Amino acid sequence: EGLRAFFGHELPAAVRSARWHILIATFCLVVGTAAGFMLTVEDEAWFSSLVPSGLAGGRGPSSTRDDLYNKEIFAPWPGAIESFGIFANVLFSHNTLVGIMTFGLGMAAGIPTVMLSTYLGLPLGAFIALHYDRALTIDFLGWLAIHGVTELGALILFAAGGLVIAEKLLFPGRYSRLENLAMHGRLAAQMAVG
């Protein structure tokens, strides 16, 4: 019953109340993605600077179209343990840590939240550019859509929650900052938990 109430009423209400914060977080991610794309399309050497080696997974400027197509986008399924046990756990842990940092840094006037949200788009833009240069844009975006929608959506909600906290700390209005944090911190936390 508690889960039904949370996902049926509380989370949607929290998300609706933070629609401008969600728009700002999405805008930051899009700006970072566009910057990463433009830098990497102009010079693929940027790929190595924008994408950490652990995230690149062997992909980079030296990757051929066949490498990206056959070994990454349409790679043979490695099995349940590798896919769901190891890779999914690493990805979930990384995204959760980044999301919690983005959320928590809202306490610092939201500036680190905006910067981190923008930074998160840089590797995405670099990956899109790498595949764009090899005429694999649609294939890559299709591959990304399988898991990227939930991951990017979650990161946007974490950032929006951080921006809600930042707004209430910077512009407390008729309530004190502590009272604002008590009233609106719950909504922000519901988005982060959701």
PDB file of C-alpha atoms in Angstrom:
ATOM      1  CA  GLU A   1       0.000   0.000   0.000  1.00  0.00           C
ATOM      2  CA  GLY A   2       2.885   2.345   0.816  1.00  0.00           C
ATOM      3  CA  LEU A   3       4.557   1.612  -2.526  1.00  0.00           C
ATOM      4  CA  ARG A   4       1.273   2.122  -4.359  1.00  0.00           C
ATOM      5  CA  ALA A   5       0.772   5.493  -2.656  1.00  0.00           C
ATOM      6  CA  PHE A   6       4.371   6.528  -3.346  1.00  0.00           C
ATOM      7  CA  PHE A   7       4.442   5.626  -7.038  1.00  0.00           C
ATOM      8  CA  GLY A   8       0.788   6.468  -7.678  1.00  0.00           C
ATOM      9  CA  HIS A   9       0.519   9.827  -5.935  1.00  0.00           C
ATOM     10  CA  GLU A  10       3.552  11.137  -4.047  1.00  0.00           C
ATOM     11  CA  LEU A  11       6.242  10.745  -6.715  1.00  0.00           C
ATOM     12  CA  PRO A  12       4.100  12.155  -9.564  1.00  0.00           C
ATOM     13  CA  ALA A  13       3.122  15.130  -7.358  1.00  0.00           C
ATOM     14  CA  ALA A  14       6.777  15.780  -6.487  1.00  0.00           C
ATOM     15  CA  VAL A  15       7.784  15.596 -10.155  1.00  0.00           C
ATOM     16  CA  ARG A  16       4.955  17.932 -11.215  1.00  0.00           C
ATOM     17  CA  SER A  17       5.928  20.465  -8.555  1.00  0.00           C
ATOM     18  CA  ALA A  18       9.519  20.505  -9.830  1.00  0.00           C
ATOM     19  CA  ARG A  19       8.826  20.816 -13.554  1.00  0.00           C
ATOM     20  CA  TRP A  20      10.993  23.952 -13.935  1.00  0.00           C
ATOM     21  CA  HIS A  21      13.830  22.314 -12.064  1.00  0.00           C
ATOM     22  CA  ILE A  22      13.530  19.273 -14.321  1.00  0.00           C
ATOM     23  CA  LEU A  23      13.630  21.556 -17.355  1.00  0.00           C
ATOM     24  CA  ILE A  24      16.797  23.269 -16.075  1.00  0.00           C
ATOM     25  CA  ALA A  25      18.475  19.910 -15.327  1.00  0.00           C
ATOM     26  CA  THR A  26      17.535  18.615 -18.786  1.00  0.00           C
ATOM     27  CA  PHE A  27      18.841  21.798 -20.387  1.00  0.00           C
ATOM     28  CA  CYS A  28      22.182  21.392 -18.581  1.00  0.00           C
ATOM     29  CA  LEU A  29      22.479  17.784 -19.781  1.00  0.00           C
ATOM     30  CA  VAL A  30      21.614  18.809 -23.365  1.00  0.00           C
ATOM     31  CA  VAL A  31      24.175  21.648 -23.305  1.00  0.00           C
ATOM     32  CA  GLY A  32      26.870  19.230 -22.120  1.00  0.00           C
ATOM     33  CA  THR A  33      25.871  16.694 -24.769  1.00  0.00           C
ATOM     34  CA  ALA A  34      25.968  19.333 -27.513  1.00  0.00           C
ATOM     35  CA  ALA A  35      29.376  20.571 -26.353  1.00  0.00           C
ATOM     36  CA  GLY A  36      30.797  17.041 -26.231  1.00  0.00           C
ATOM     37  CA  PHE A  37      29.382  16.325 -29.686  1.00  0.00           C
ATOM     38  CA  MET A  38      30.726  19.509 -31.277  1.00  0.00           C
ATOM     39  CA  LEU A  39      34.194  19.137 -29.761  1.00  0.00           C
ATOM     40  CA  THR A  40      34.518  15.489 -30.781  1.00  0.00           C
ATOM     41  CA  VAL A  41      33.103  15.953 -34.294  1.00  0.00           C
ATOM     42  CA  GLU A  42      35.701  18.652 -34.949  1.00  0.00           C
ATOM     43  CA  ASP A  43      38.594  16.642 -33.482  1.00  0.00           C
ATOM     44  CA  GLU A  44      38.214  13.046 -32.297  1.00  0.00           C
ATOM     45  CA  ALA A  45      41.191  13.488 -29.959  1.00  0.00           C
ATOM     46  CA  TRP A  46      38.678  15.150 -27.622  1.00  0.00           C
ATOM     47  CA  PHE A  47      37.035  11.767 -27.135  1.00  0.00           C
ATOM     48  CA  SER A  48      39.883  10.585 -24.909  1.00  0.00           C
ATOM     49  CA  SER A  49      39.668  13.772 -22.855  1.00  0.00           C
ATOM     50  CA  LEU A  50      35.900  13.688 -22.396  1.00  0.00           C
ATOM     51  CA  VAL A  51      35.337   9.956 -21.869  1.00  0.00           C
ATOM     52  CA  PRO A  52      37.125   8.170 -19.004  1.00  0.00           C
ATOM     53  CA  SER A  53      38.953   5.032 -20.170  1.00  0.00           C
ATOM     54  CA  GLY A  54      36.780   2.783 -17.989  1.00  0.00           C
ATOM     55  CA  LEU A  55      33.646   4.178 -19.587  1.00  0.00           C
ATOM     56  CA  ALA A  56      35.060   4.044 -23.116  1.00  0.00           C
ATOM     57  CA  GLY A  57      35.287   0.257 -22.981  1.00  0.00           C
ATOM     58  CA  GLY A  58      37.949   0.112 -25.671  1.00  0.00           C
ATOM     59  CA  ARG A  59      36.107   2.518 -27.967  1.00  0.00           C
ATOM     60  CA  GLY A  60      37.870   5.585 -29.249  1.00  0.00           C
ATOM     61  CA  PRO A  61      39.201   7.433 -32.285  1.00  0.00           C
ATOM     62  CA  SER A  62      40.947   4.286 -33.523  1.00  0.00           C
ATOM     63  CA  SER A  63      37.684   2.287 -33.523  1.00  0.00           C
ATOM     64  CA  THR A  64      36.464   1.339 -36.978  1.00  0.00           C
ATOM     65  CA  ARG A  65      32.864   1.231 -38.092  1.00  0.00           C
ATOM     66  CA  ASP A  66      32.931  -2.583 -37.924  1.00  0.00           C
ATOM     67  CA  ASP A  67      34.378  -2.507 -34.388  1.00  0.00           C
ATOM     68  CA  LEU A  68      31.600  -0.256 -33.148  1.00  0.00           C
ATOM     69  CA  TYR A  69      28.880  -2.071 -35.065  1.00  0.00           C
ATOM     70  CA  ASN A  70      29.799  -5.712 -34.395  1.00  0.00           C
ATOM     71  CA  LYS A  71      31.623  -5.531 -31.052  1.00  0.00           C
ATOM     72  CA  GLU A  72      29.573  -2.890 -29.266  1.00  0.00           C
ATOM     73  CA  ILE A  73      26.135  -2.123 -30.720  1.00  0.00           C
ATOM     74  CA  PHE A  74      25.350  -5.622 -31.978  1.00  0.00           C
ATOM     75  CA  ALA A  75      27.839  -7.568 -29.869  1.00  0.00           C
ATOM     76  CA  PRO A  76      26.902 -11.162 -29.047  1.00  0.00           C
ATOM     77  CA  TRP A  77      25.125 -11.494 -25.727  1.00  0.00           C
ATOM     78  CA  PRO A  78      27.756 -12.334 -23.091  1.00  0.00           C
ATOM     79  CA  GLY A  79      25.266 -14.196 -20.883  1.00  0.00           C
ATOM     80  CA  ALA A  80      23.092 -13.419 -17.892  1.00  0.00           C
ATOM     81  CA  ILE A  81      25.875 -13.277 -15.316  1.00  0.00           C
ATOM     82  CA  GLU A  82      28.016 -10.870 -17.321  1.00  0.00           C
ATOM     83  CA  SER A  83      25.095  -8.690 -18.451  1.00  0.00           C
ATOM     84  CA  PHE A  84      22.887  -8.563 -15.382  1.00  0.00           C
ATOM     85  CA  GLY A  85      25.259  -9.514 -12.611  1.00  0.00           C
ATOM     86  CA  ILE A  86      28.456  -7.652 -13.323  1.00  0.00           C
ATOM     87  CA  PHE A  87      27.797  -4.903 -15.877  1.00  0.00           C
ATOM     88  CA  ALA A  88      24.389  -3.905 -14.521  1.00  0.00           C
ATOM     89  CA  ASN A  89      25.737  -3.773 -10.958  1.00  0.00           C
ATOM     90  CA  VAL A  90      28.694  -1.579 -11.932  1.00  0.00           C
ATOM     91  CA  LEU A  91      26.467   0.702 -14.007  1.00  0.00           C
ATOM     92  CA  PHE A  92      23.808   0.940 -11.283  1.00  0.00           C
ATOM     93  CA  SER A  93      26.409   1.676  -8.587  1.00  0.00           C
ATOM     94  CA  HIS A  94      28.114   4.351 -10.702  1.00  0.00           C
ATOM     95  CA  ASN A  95      24.894   6.095 -11.706  1.00  0.00           C
ATOM     96  CA  THR A  96      23.532   5.978  -8.164  1.00  0.00           C
ATOM     97  CA  LEU A  97      26.719   7.529  -6.782  1.00  0.00           C
ATOM     98  CA  VAL A  98      26.722  10.278  -9.425  1.00  0.00           C
ATOM     99  CA  GLY A  99      22.998  10.878  -8.891  1.00  0.00           C
ATOM    100  CA  ILE A 100      23.332  11.169  -5.116  1.00  0.00           C
ATOM    101  CA  MET A 101      26.254  13.573  -5.539  1.00  0.00           C
ATOM    102  CA  THR A 102      24.222  15.677  -7.992  1.00  0.00           C
ATOM    103  CA  PHE A 103      21.311  15.721  -5.552  1.00  0.00           C
ATOM    104  CA  GLY A 104      23.380  16.424  -2.438  1.00  0.00           C
ATOM    105  CA  LEU A 105      25.390  19.204  -4.051  1.00  0.00           C
ATOM    106  CA  GLY A 106      22.171  21.198  -4.299  1.00  0.00           C
ATOM    107  CA  MET A 107      23.026  22.297  -0.749  1.00  0.00           C
ATOM    108  CA  ALA A 108      25.900  24.337  -2.246  1.00  0.00           C
ATOM    109  CA  ALA A 109      23.547  26.817  -3.947  1.00  0.00           C
ATOM    110  CA  GLY A 110      22.993  24.423  -6.840  1.00  0.00           C
ATOM    111  CA  ILE A 111      26.119  25.521  -8.720  1.00  0.00           C
ATOM    112  CA  PRO A 112      27.869  22.132  -8.449  1.00  0.00           C
ATOM    113  CA  THR A 113      24.580  20.441  -9.414  1.00  0.00           C
ATOM    114  CA  VAL A 114      24.378  22.492 -12.619  1.00  0.00           C
ATOM    115  CA  MET A 115      28.061  21.915 -13.380  1.00  0.00           C
ATOM    116  CA  LEU A 116      27.848  18.163 -12.783  1.00  0.00           C
ATOM    117  CA  SER A 117      24.668  17.870 -14.853  1.00  0.00           C
ATOM    118  CA  THR A 118      26.405  19.633 -17.730  1.00  0.00           C
ATOM    119  CA  TYR A 119      29.526  17.513 -17.292  1.00  0.00           C
ATOM    120  CA  LEU A 120      27.454  14.314 -17.485  1.00  0.00           C
ATOM    121  CA  GLY A 121      26.438  15.255 -21.022  1.00  0.00           C
ATOM    122  CA  LEU A 122      30.013  15.606 -22.307  1.00  0.00           C
ATOM    123  CA  PRO A 123      30.793  11.869 -22.626  1.00  0.00           C
ATOM    124  CA  LEU A 124      27.370  11.233 -24.143  1.00  0.00           C
ATOM    125  CA  GLY A 125      28.009  13.863 -26.795  1.00  0.00           C
ATOM    126  CA  ALA A 126      31.467  12.426 -27.469  1.00  0.00           C
ATOM    127  CA  PHE A 127      29.997   8.939 -27.955  1.00  0.00           C
ATOM    128  CA  ILE A 128      27.325  10.269 -30.312  1.00  0.00           C
ATOM    129  CA  ALA A 129      30.004  12.105 -32.329  1.00  0.00           C
ATOM    130  CA  LEU A 130      32.190   8.986 -32.532  1.00  0.00           C
ATOM    131  CA  HIS A 131      29.298   7.002 -33.977  1.00  0.00           C
ATOM    132  CA  TYR A 132      28.160   9.921 -36.135  1.00  0.00           C
ATOM    133  CA  ASP A 133      31.568  10.051 -37.820  1.00  0.00           C
ATOM    134  CA  ARG A 134      31.140   6.374 -38.746  1.00  0.00           C
ATOM    135  CA  ALA A 135      27.535   6.705 -39.990  1.00  0.00           C
ATOM    136  CA  LEU A 136      26.145   4.795 -36.984  1.00  0.00           C
ATOM    137  CA  THR A 137      24.143   7.559 -35.315  1.00  0.00           C
ATOM    138  CA  ILE A 138      20.727   5.890 -35.559  1.00  0.00           C
ATOM    139  CA  ASP A 139      22.126   2.506 -34.500  1.00  0.00           C
ATOM    140  CA  PHE A 140      23.874   4.035 -31.494  1.00  0.00           C
ATOM    141  CA  LEU A 141      20.833   6.076 -30.436  1.00  0.00           C
ATOM    142  CA  GLY A 142      18.719   2.918 -30.676  1.00  0.00           C
ATOM    143  CA  TRP A 143      21.246   1.043 -28.516  1.00  0.00           C
ATOM    144  CA  LEU A 144      21.322   3.957 -26.063  1.00  0.00           C
ATOM    145  CA  ALA A 145      17.529   4.133 -25.871  1.00  0.00           C
ATOM    146  CA  ILE A 146      17.383   0.630 -24.388  1.00  0.00           C
ATOM    147  CA  HIS A 147      18.949   1.669 -21.102  1.00  0.00           C
ATOM    148  CA  GLY A 148      19.764   5.352 -21.470  1.00  0.00           C
ATOM    149  CA  VAL A 149      16.196   6.567 -21.042  1.00  0.00           C
ATOM    150  CA  THR A 150      15.960   5.282 -17.489  1.00  0.00           C
ATOM    151  CA  GLU A 151      19.517   6.249 -16.546  1.00  0.00           C
ATOM    152  CA  LEU A 152      19.371   9.756 -17.965  1.00  0.00           C
ATOM    153  CA  GLY A 153      15.856  10.226 -16.587  1.00  0.00           C
ATOM    154  CA  ALA A 154      17.030   9.241 -13.127  1.00  0.00           C
ATOM    155  CA  LEU A 155      20.030  11.570 -13.302  1.00  0.00           C
ATOM    156  CA  ILE A 156      17.749  14.419 -14.365  1.00  0.00           C
ATOM    157  CA  LEU A 157      15.419  13.763 -11.415  1.00  0.00           C
ATOM    158  CA  PHE A 158      18.375  13.658  -9.000  1.00  0.00           C
ATOM    159  CA  ALA A 159      19.623  16.993 -10.368  1.00  0.00           C
ATOM    160  CA  ALA A 160      16.135  18.510 -10.233  1.00  0.00           C
ATOM    161  CA  GLY A 161      15.850  17.477  -6.582  1.00  0.00           C
ATOM    162  CA  GLY A 162      19.168  19.182  -5.888  1.00  0.00           C
ATOM    163  CA  LEU A 163      17.954  22.320  -7.643  1.00  0.00           C
ATOM    164  CA  VAL A 164      14.756  22.331  -5.538  1.00  0.00           C
ATOM    165  CA  ILE A 165      16.911  22.329  -2.406  1.00  0.00           C
ATOM    166  CA  ALA A 166      19.148  25.065  -3.843  1.00  0.00           C
ATOM    167  CA  GLU A 167      16.200  27.270  -4.722  1.00  0.00           C
ATOM    168  CA  LYS A 168      14.666  26.998  -1.256  1.00  0.00           C
ATOM    169  CA  LEU A 169      18.005  27.759   0.393  1.00  0.00           C
ATOM    170  CA  LEU A 170      18.778  30.726  -1.870  1.00  0.00           C
ATOM    171  CA  PHE A 171      15.257  32.189  -1.979  1.00  0.00           C
ATOM    172  CA  PRO A 172      13.564  31.227   1.275  1.00  0.00           C
ATOM    173  CA  GLY A 173      10.684  33.697   0.923  1.00  0.00           C
ATOM    174  CA  ARG A 174       8.586  34.188   4.037  1.00  0.00           C
ATOM    175  CA  TYR A 175       9.924  31.053   5.750  1.00  0.00           C
ATOM    176  CA  SER A 176      13.355  30.516   7.197  1.00  0.00           C
ATOM    177  CA  ARG A 177      15.839  28.421   5.243  1.00  0.00           C
ATOM    178  CA  LEU A 178      15.486  25.580   7.730  1.00  0.00           C
ATOM    179  CA  GLU A 179      11.676  25.650   7.508  1.00  0.00           C
ATOM    180  CA  ASN A 180      11.904  25.688   3.709  1.00  0.00           C
ATOM    181  CA  LEU A 181      14.262  22.728   3.779  1.00  0.00           C
ATOM    182  CA  ALA A 182      11.832  20.847   6.006  1.00  0.00           C
ATOM    183  CA  MET A 183       8.855  21.622   3.752  1.00  0.00           C
ATOM    184  CA  HIS A 184      10.429  21.180   0.324  1.00  0.00           C
ATOM    185  CA  GLY A 185      13.234  18.780   1.176  1.00  0.00           C
ATOM    186  CA  ARG A 186      10.676  15.982   1.365  1.00  0.00           C
ATOM    187  CA  LEU A 187       9.557  16.612  -2.232  1.00  0.00           C
ATOM    188  CA  ALA A 188      13.166  16.698  -3.404  1.00  0.00           C
ATOM    189  CA  ALA A 189      13.951  13.504  -1.524  1.00  0.00           C
ATOM    190  CA  GLN A 190      10.898  11.774  -3.018  1.00  0.00           C
ATOM    191  CA  MET A 191      12.218  12.505  -6.506  1.00  0.00           C
ATOM    192  CA  ALA A 192      15.659  11.189  -5.563  1.00  0.00           C
ATOM    193  CA  VAL A 193      14.225   8.015  -4.060  1.00  0.00           C
ATOM    194  CA  GLY A 194      11.873   7.570  -7.030  1.00  0.00           C
TER     195      GLY A 194
END
